[in-house]
């Protein structure tokens, strides 16, 4: 399964909950990159400059880290990708990777959100978490980059009949329920009951 949506649309939150519901790992390239930056690994030093500028990490680095992660044992029975692929070149690389493994995507969940709401969410998150990569200017730039590079992926996956569009505004539990209901309509049923969010606001 793949989650697509603009920065701040709630992909990370929903990825965690869906991974729990389907008992598969949530693979977030953003989390992987931030972990490496924080721990000043070789990869972290390479990607830090791109992240600080609000730019995407080059495909070669991203493809390598995703391939390595999906090769781990916990992803053998399924996985949920959050933040990858982000370009049509990455789509082609993921296609090759899945073909090599003899598997395919079951669904692409597109989470939509109003731009002003997204900016508000990310500014609040930056304040709470002290994230240097979430200034107002960088947020606007990231949204522009998303529209230019990532939105075309929706067309690619729509042509394959994989896209499920979900309104990302509203309480966390409500959005989760929307996604689970839409996936169930596709014959993809959760195997685990997830707890309601502690703070549904």
PDB file of C-alpha atoms in Angstrom:
ATOM      1  CA  UNK A   1       0.000   0.000   0.000  1.00  0.00           C
ATOM      2  CA  UNK A   2       1.137   3.536  -0.725  1.00  0.00           C
ATOM      3  CA  UNK A   3       0.080   6.833   0.852  1.00  0.00           C
ATOM      4  CA  UNK A   4       0.246  10.014  -1.235  1.00  0.00           C
ATOM      5  CA  UNK A   5      -0.592  13.562  -0.223  1.00  0.00           C
ATOM      6  CA  UNK A   6       0.945  16.998   0.299  1.00  0.00           C
ATOM      7  CA  UNK A   7       3.232  17.652   3.271  1.00  0.00           C
ATOM      8  CA  UNK A   8       1.082  18.096   6.370  1.00  0.00           C
ATOM      9  CA  UNK A   9      -1.896  16.147   5.031  1.00  0.00           C
ATOM     10  CA  UNK A  10      -1.604  13.637   7.873  1.00  0.00           C
ATOM     11  CA  UNK A  11       0.143  10.807   6.018  1.00  0.00           C
ATOM     12  CA  UNK A  12       2.491   9.971   8.871  1.00  0.00           C
ATOM     13  CA  UNK A  13      -0.287   9.707  11.453  1.00  0.00           C
ATOM     14  CA  UNK A  14      -2.485   7.604   9.205  1.00  0.00           C
ATOM     15  CA  UNK A  15       0.437   5.433   8.083  1.00  0.00           C
ATOM     16  CA  UNK A  16       1.122   4.440  11.680  1.00  0.00           C
ATOM     17  CA  UNK A  17      -2.525   3.572  12.302  1.00  0.00           C
ATOM     18  CA  UNK A  18      -2.952   1.671   9.030  1.00  0.00           C
ATOM     19  CA  UNK A  19       0.236  -0.279   9.669  1.00  0.00           C
ATOM     20  CA  UNK A  20      -1.230  -1.326  13.016  1.00  0.00           C
ATOM     21  CA  UNK A  21      -4.547  -2.247  11.419  1.00  0.00           C
ATOM     22  CA  UNK A  22      -2.980  -4.388   8.677  1.00  0.00           C
ATOM     23  CA  UNK A  23      -0.029  -5.609  10.801  1.00  0.00           C
ATOM     24  CA  UNK A  24       2.615  -4.451   8.320  1.00  0.00           C
ATOM     25  CA  UNK A  25       5.541  -2.033   8.751  1.00  0.00           C
ATOM     26  CA  UNK A  26       5.032   1.640   7.888  1.00  0.00           C
ATOM     27  CA  UNK A  27       8.054   2.658   5.839  1.00  0.00           C
ATOM     28  CA  UNK A  28       8.560   6.430   5.940  1.00  0.00           C
ATOM     29  CA  UNK A  29      11.484   7.793   3.964  1.00  0.00           C
ATOM     30  CA  UNK A  30      11.217  11.046   5.905  1.00  0.00           C
ATOM     31  CA  UNK A  31      11.602   9.239   9.237  1.00  0.00           C
ATOM     32  CA  UNK A  32      14.544   7.219   7.898  1.00  0.00           C
ATOM     33  CA  UNK A  33      16.274  10.351   6.655  1.00  0.00           C
ATOM     34  CA  UNK A  34      15.658  12.303   9.883  1.00  0.00           C
ATOM     35  CA  UNK A  35      17.009   9.394  11.954  1.00  0.00           C
ATOM     36  CA  UNK A  36      20.190   9.375   9.915  1.00  0.00           C
ATOM     37  CA  UNK A  37      20.557  13.163  10.056  1.00  0.00           C
ATOM     38  CA  UNK A  38      20.076  13.156  13.843  1.00  0.00           C
ATOM     39  CA  UNK A  39      22.652  10.423  14.285  1.00  0.00           C
ATOM     40  CA  UNK A  40      25.035  12.037  11.769  1.00  0.00           C
ATOM     41  CA  UNK A  41      25.476   8.870   9.731  1.00  0.00           C
ATOM     42  CA  UNK A  42      27.088   8.915   6.294  1.00  0.00           C
ATOM     43  CA  UNK A  43      23.629   8.967   4.717  1.00  0.00           C
ATOM     44  CA  UNK A  44      22.504  11.690   7.097  1.00  0.00           C
ATOM     45  CA  UNK A  45      25.369  13.961   6.106  1.00  0.00           C
ATOM     46  CA  UNK A  46      24.450  13.506   2.449  1.00  0.00           C
ATOM     47  CA  UNK A  47      20.750  14.285   2.831  1.00  0.00           C
ATOM     48  CA  UNK A  48      20.880  17.067   5.445  1.00  0.00           C
ATOM     49  CA  UNK A  49      21.564  19.836   2.931  1.00  0.00           C
ATOM     50  CA  UNK A  50      18.585  18.792   0.801  1.00  0.00           C
ATOM     51  CA  UNK A  51      16.224  18.545   3.771  1.00  0.00           C
ATOM     52  CA  UNK A  52      17.296  21.914   5.193  1.00  0.00           C
ATOM     53  CA  UNK A  53      16.465  23.504   1.843  1.00  0.00           C
ATOM     54  CA  UNK A  54      13.099  21.746   1.637  1.00  0.00           C
ATOM     55  CA  UNK A  55      14.242  19.885  -1.480  1.00  0.00           C
ATOM     56  CA  UNK A  56      13.808  16.204  -2.260  1.00  0.00           C
ATOM     57  CA  UNK A  57      16.697  13.856  -1.650  1.00  0.00           C
ATOM     58  CA  UNK A  58      18.067  12.591  -5.016  1.00  0.00           C
ATOM     59  CA  UNK A  59      16.357   9.491  -6.407  1.00  0.00           C
ATOM     60  CA  UNK A  60      19.498   7.378  -6.262  1.00  0.00           C
ATOM     61  CA  UNK A  61      19.822   7.783  -2.488  1.00  0.00           C
ATOM     62  CA  UNK A  62      16.101   7.395  -1.875  1.00  0.00           C
ATOM     63  CA  UNK A  63      15.768   4.301  -4.073  1.00  0.00           C
ATOM     64  CA  UNK A  64      18.686   2.621  -2.312  1.00  0.00           C
ATOM     65  CA  UNK A  65      17.330   3.222   1.182  1.00  0.00           C
ATOM     66  CA  UNK A  66      13.828   2.011   0.240  1.00  0.00           C
ATOM     67  CA  UNK A  67      15.148  -1.122  -1.453  1.00  0.00           C
ATOM     68  CA  UNK A  68      17.212  -1.928   1.622  1.00  0.00           C
ATOM     69  CA  UNK A  69      14.253  -1.374   3.987  1.00  0.00           C
ATOM     70  CA  UNK A  70      11.784  -3.451   1.961  1.00  0.00           C
ATOM     71  CA  UNK A  71      14.308  -6.268   1.940  1.00  0.00           C
ATOM     72  CA  UNK A  72      14.015  -6.657   5.721  1.00  0.00           C
ATOM     73  CA  UNK A  73      12.090  -9.638   7.085  1.00  0.00           C
ATOM     74  CA  UNK A  74       9.169  -7.691   8.593  1.00  0.00           C
ATOM     75  CA  UNK A  75       8.192  -6.404   5.131  1.00  0.00           C
ATOM     76  CA  UNK A  76       7.978  -9.878   3.585  1.00  0.00           C
ATOM     77  CA  UNK A  77       4.207 -10.163   4.054  1.00  0.00           C
ATOM     78  CA  UNK A  78       3.372  -6.568   3.179  1.00  0.00           C
ATOM     79  CA  UNK A  79       4.255  -2.947   3.815  1.00  0.00           C
ATOM     80  CA  UNK A  80       2.913   0.576   3.739  1.00  0.00           C
ATOM     81  CA  UNK A  81       4.978   3.260   2.009  1.00  0.00           C
ATOM     82  CA  UNK A  82       4.748   6.854   3.244  1.00  0.00           C
ATOM     83  CA  UNK A  83       6.664   9.465   1.255  1.00  0.00           C
ATOM     84  CA  UNK A  84       7.843   7.202  -1.556  1.00  0.00           C
ATOM     85  CA  UNK A  85       7.657   7.250  -4.513  1.00  0.00           C
ATOM     86  CA  UNK A  86       7.599  11.009  -5.044  1.00  0.00           C
ATOM     87  CA  UNK A  87       8.641  11.204  -8.691  1.00  0.00           C
ATOM     88  CA  UNK A  88       7.799   9.259 -11.843  1.00  0.00           C
ATOM     89  CA  UNK A  89      11.369   7.940 -11.893  1.00  0.00           C
ATOM     90  CA  UNK A  90      10.830   6.554  -8.396  1.00  0.00           C
ATOM     91  CA  UNK A  91       7.577   4.949  -9.577  1.00  0.00           C
ATOM     92  CA  UNK A  92       9.535   3.102 -12.259  1.00  0.00           C
ATOM     93  CA  UNK A  93      12.126   1.994  -9.698  1.00  0.00           C
ATOM     94  CA  UNK A  94       9.422   0.761  -7.310  1.00  0.00           C
ATOM     95  CA  UNK A  95       7.786  -1.128 -10.183  1.00  0.00           C
ATOM     96  CA  UNK A  96      11.098  -2.867 -10.880  1.00  0.00           C
ATOM     97  CA  UNK A  97      11.608  -3.659  -7.220  1.00  0.00           C
ATOM     98  CA  UNK A  98       8.119  -5.144  -6.817  1.00  0.00           C
ATOM     99  CA  UNK A  99       8.462  -7.113 -10.050  1.00  0.00           C
ATOM    100  CA  UNK A 100      11.698  -8.611  -8.760  1.00  0.00           C
ATOM    101  CA  UNK A 101       9.862  -9.685  -5.596  1.00  0.00           C
ATOM    102  CA  UNK A 102       6.881 -11.032  -7.560  1.00  0.00           C
ATOM    103  CA  UNK A 103       4.443  -8.676  -5.845  1.00  0.00           C
ATOM    104  CA  UNK A 104       2.478  -5.509  -6.595  1.00  0.00           C
ATOM    105  CA  UNK A 105       0.683  -2.592  -4.957  1.00  0.00           C
ATOM    106  CA  UNK A 106      -2.866  -3.299  -3.742  1.00  0.00           C
ATOM    107  CA  UNK A 107      -3.921   0.324  -3.316  1.00  0.00           C
ATOM    108  CA  UNK A 108      -2.739   3.934  -3.396  1.00  0.00           C
ATOM    109  CA  UNK A 109      -4.411   6.093  -0.746  1.00  0.00           C
ATOM    110  CA  UNK A 110      -4.486   9.762  -1.732  1.00  0.00           C
ATOM    111  CA  UNK A 111      -5.055  11.996   1.284  1.00  0.00           C
ATOM    112  CA  UNK A 112      -6.186  15.486   0.316  1.00  0.00           C
ATOM    113  CA  UNK A 113      -6.105  18.637   2.447  1.00  0.00           C
ATOM    114  CA  UNK A 114      -6.687  22.375   2.013  1.00  0.00           C
ATOM    115  CA  UNK A 115      -3.430  24.278   1.430  1.00  0.00           C
ATOM    116  CA  UNK A 116      -4.040  26.842   4.186  1.00  0.00           C
ATOM    117  CA  UNK A 117      -4.811  24.019   6.622  1.00  0.00           C
ATOM    118  CA  UNK A 118      -1.612  22.230   5.603  1.00  0.00           C
ATOM    119  CA  UNK A 119       0.531  25.322   6.208  1.00  0.00           C
ATOM    120  CA  UNK A 120      -1.146  25.852   9.578  1.00  0.00           C
ATOM    121  CA  UNK A 121      -0.528  22.232  10.587  1.00  0.00           C
ATOM    122  CA  UNK A 122       3.139  22.311   9.601  1.00  0.00           C
ATOM    123  CA  UNK A 123       3.847  25.611  11.345  1.00  0.00           C
ATOM    124  CA  UNK A 124       2.256  24.207  14.513  1.00  0.00           C
ATOM    125  CA  UNK A 125       4.329  21.016  14.186  1.00  0.00           C
ATOM    126  CA  UNK A 126       7.504  23.035  13.672  1.00  0.00           C
ATOM    127  CA  UNK A 127       6.811  24.963  16.872  1.00  0.00           C
ATOM    128  CA  UNK A 128       6.057  21.797  18.858  1.00  0.00           C
ATOM    129  CA  UNK A 129       8.971  19.717  17.556  1.00  0.00           C
ATOM    130  CA  UNK A 130      11.545  22.398  16.831  1.00  0.00           C
ATOM    131  CA  UNK A 131      11.966  21.182  13.258  1.00  0.00           C
ATOM    132  CA  UNK A 132      14.315  23.492  11.367  1.00  0.00           C
ATOM    133  CA  UNK A 133      13.029  22.228   8.007  1.00  0.00           C
ATOM    134  CA  UNK A 134       9.518  23.564   8.634  1.00  0.00           C
ATOM    135  CA  UNK A 135       9.737  27.345   8.210  1.00  0.00           C
ATOM    136  CA  UNK A 136       6.895  29.098   6.369  1.00  0.00           C
ATOM    137  CA  UNK A 137       9.002  29.694   3.250  1.00  0.00           C
ATOM    138  CA  UNK A 138      10.232  26.107   3.136  1.00  0.00           C
ATOM    139  CA  UNK A 139       6.675  24.793   3.619  1.00  0.00           C
ATOM    140  CA  UNK A 140       5.444  26.829   0.657  1.00  0.00           C
ATOM    141  CA  UNK A 141       8.375  25.575  -1.420  1.00  0.00           C
ATOM    142  CA  UNK A 142       7.679  21.966  -0.457  1.00  0.00           C
ATOM    143  CA  UNK A 143       4.060  22.358  -1.523  1.00  0.00           C
ATOM    144  CA  UNK A 144       5.201  23.782  -4.868  1.00  0.00           C
ATOM    145  CA  UNK A 145       7.600  20.888  -5.354  1.00  0.00           C
ATOM    146  CA  UNK A 146       4.828  18.424  -4.447  1.00  0.00           C
ATOM    147  CA  UNK A 147       2.481  19.946  -7.022  1.00  0.00           C
ATOM    148  CA  UNK A 148       5.160  19.887  -9.697  1.00  0.00           C
ATOM    149  CA  UNK A 149       6.769  16.492  -9.125  1.00  0.00           C
ATOM    150  CA  UNK A 150       4.467  14.310  -7.030  1.00  0.00           C
ATOM    151  CA  UNK A 151       0.953  15.153  -8.199  1.00  0.00           C
ATOM    152  CA  UNK A 152       1.610  13.524 -11.620  1.00  0.00           C
ATOM    153  CA  UNK A 153       2.016  10.201  -9.778  1.00  0.00           C
ATOM    154  CA  UNK A 154      -1.698  10.363  -9.038  1.00  0.00           C
ATOM    155  CA  UNK A 155      -2.384  10.220 -12.776  1.00  0.00           C
ATOM    156  CA  UNK A 156      -0.069   7.218 -13.175  1.00  0.00           C
ATOM    157  CA  UNK A 157      -1.709   5.223 -10.400  1.00  0.00           C
ATOM    158  CA  UNK A 158      -5.220   6.373 -11.335  1.00  0.00           C
ATOM    159  CA  UNK A 159      -4.682   4.888 -14.795  1.00  0.00           C
ATOM    160  CA  UNK A 160      -3.949   1.574 -13.047  1.00  0.00           C
ATOM    161  CA  UNK A 161      -7.168   1.834 -11.019  1.00  0.00           C
ATOM    162  CA  UNK A 162      -5.320   1.915  -7.702  1.00  0.00           C
ATOM    163  CA  UNK A 163      -6.147   5.348  -6.281  1.00  0.00           C
ATOM    164  CA  UNK A 164      -8.532   5.833  -3.373  1.00  0.00           C
ATOM    165  CA  UNK A 165      -9.112   9.532  -2.586  1.00  0.00           C
ATOM    166  CA  UNK A 166      -9.693  10.422   1.071  1.00  0.00           C
ATOM    167  CA  UNK A 167     -10.532  13.790   2.655  1.00  0.00           C
ATOM    168  CA  UNK A 168      -7.743  14.339   5.182  1.00  0.00           C
ATOM    169  CA  UNK A 169      -9.531  17.052   7.169  1.00  0.00           C
ATOM    170  CA  UNK A 170     -11.239  16.110  10.417  1.00  0.00           C
ATOM    171  CA  UNK A 171     -10.476  14.107  13.552  1.00  0.00           C
ATOM    172  CA  UNK A 172      -7.769  11.452  13.250  1.00  0.00           C
ATOM    173  CA  UNK A 173     -10.217   8.605  13.971  1.00  0.00           C
ATOM    174  CA  UNK A 174     -12.676   9.897  11.382  1.00  0.00           C
ATOM    175  CA  UNK A 175     -10.032  10.007   8.664  1.00  0.00           C
ATOM    176  CA  UNK A 176      -8.805   6.535   9.631  1.00  0.00           C
ATOM    177  CA  UNK A 177     -12.357   5.182   9.425  1.00  0.00           C
ATOM    178  CA  UNK A 178     -12.764   6.734   5.978  1.00  0.00           C
ATOM    179  CA  UNK A 179      -9.609   5.003   4.752  1.00  0.00           C
ATOM    180  CA  UNK A 180     -10.469   1.616   6.266  1.00  0.00           C
ATOM    181  CA  UNK A 181     -13.980   1.733   4.795  1.00  0.00           C
ATOM    182  CA  UNK A 182     -12.655   2.616   1.340  1.00  0.00           C
ATOM    183  CA  UNK A 183     -10.045  -0.160   1.495  1.00  0.00           C
ATOM    184  CA  UNK A 184     -12.692  -2.662   2.637  1.00  0.00           C
ATOM    185  CA  UNK A 185     -14.745  -1.714  -0.411  1.00  0.00           C
ATOM    186  CA  UNK A 186     -11.715  -2.837  -2.457  1.00  0.00           C
ATOM    187  CA  UNK A 187     -11.587  -6.138  -0.598  1.00  0.00           C
ATOM    188  CA  UNK A 188      -8.702  -5.077   1.634  1.00  0.00           C
ATOM    189  CA  UNK A 189      -9.784  -5.763   5.193  1.00  0.00           C
ATOM    190  CA  UNK A 190      -7.852  -4.809   8.332  1.00  0.00           C
ATOM    191  CA  UNK A 191      -6.639  -7.747  10.413  1.00  0.00           C
ATOM    192  CA  UNK A 192      -6.238  -5.837  13.657  1.00  0.00           C
ATOM    193  CA  UNK A 193      -8.504  -3.460  15.597  1.00  0.00           C
ATOM    194  CA  UNK A 194      -6.781  -0.175  16.362  1.00  0.00           C
ATOM    195  CA  UNK A 195      -7.412   1.914  19.444  1.00  0.00           C
ATOM    196  CA  UNK A 196      -9.112   5.276  19.107  1.00  0.00           C
ATOM    197  CA  UNK A 197      -6.854   8.301  19.211  1.00  0.00           C
ATOM    198  CA  UNK A 198      -6.292   9.700  22.702  1.00  0.00           C
ATOM    199  CA  UNK A 199      -7.015  13.213  21.433  1.00  0.00           C
ATOM    200  CA  UNK A 200      -9.432  13.151  18.487  1.00  0.00           C
ATOM    201  CA  UNK A 201      -9.176  16.911  17.850  1.00  0.00           C
TER     202      UNK A 201
END
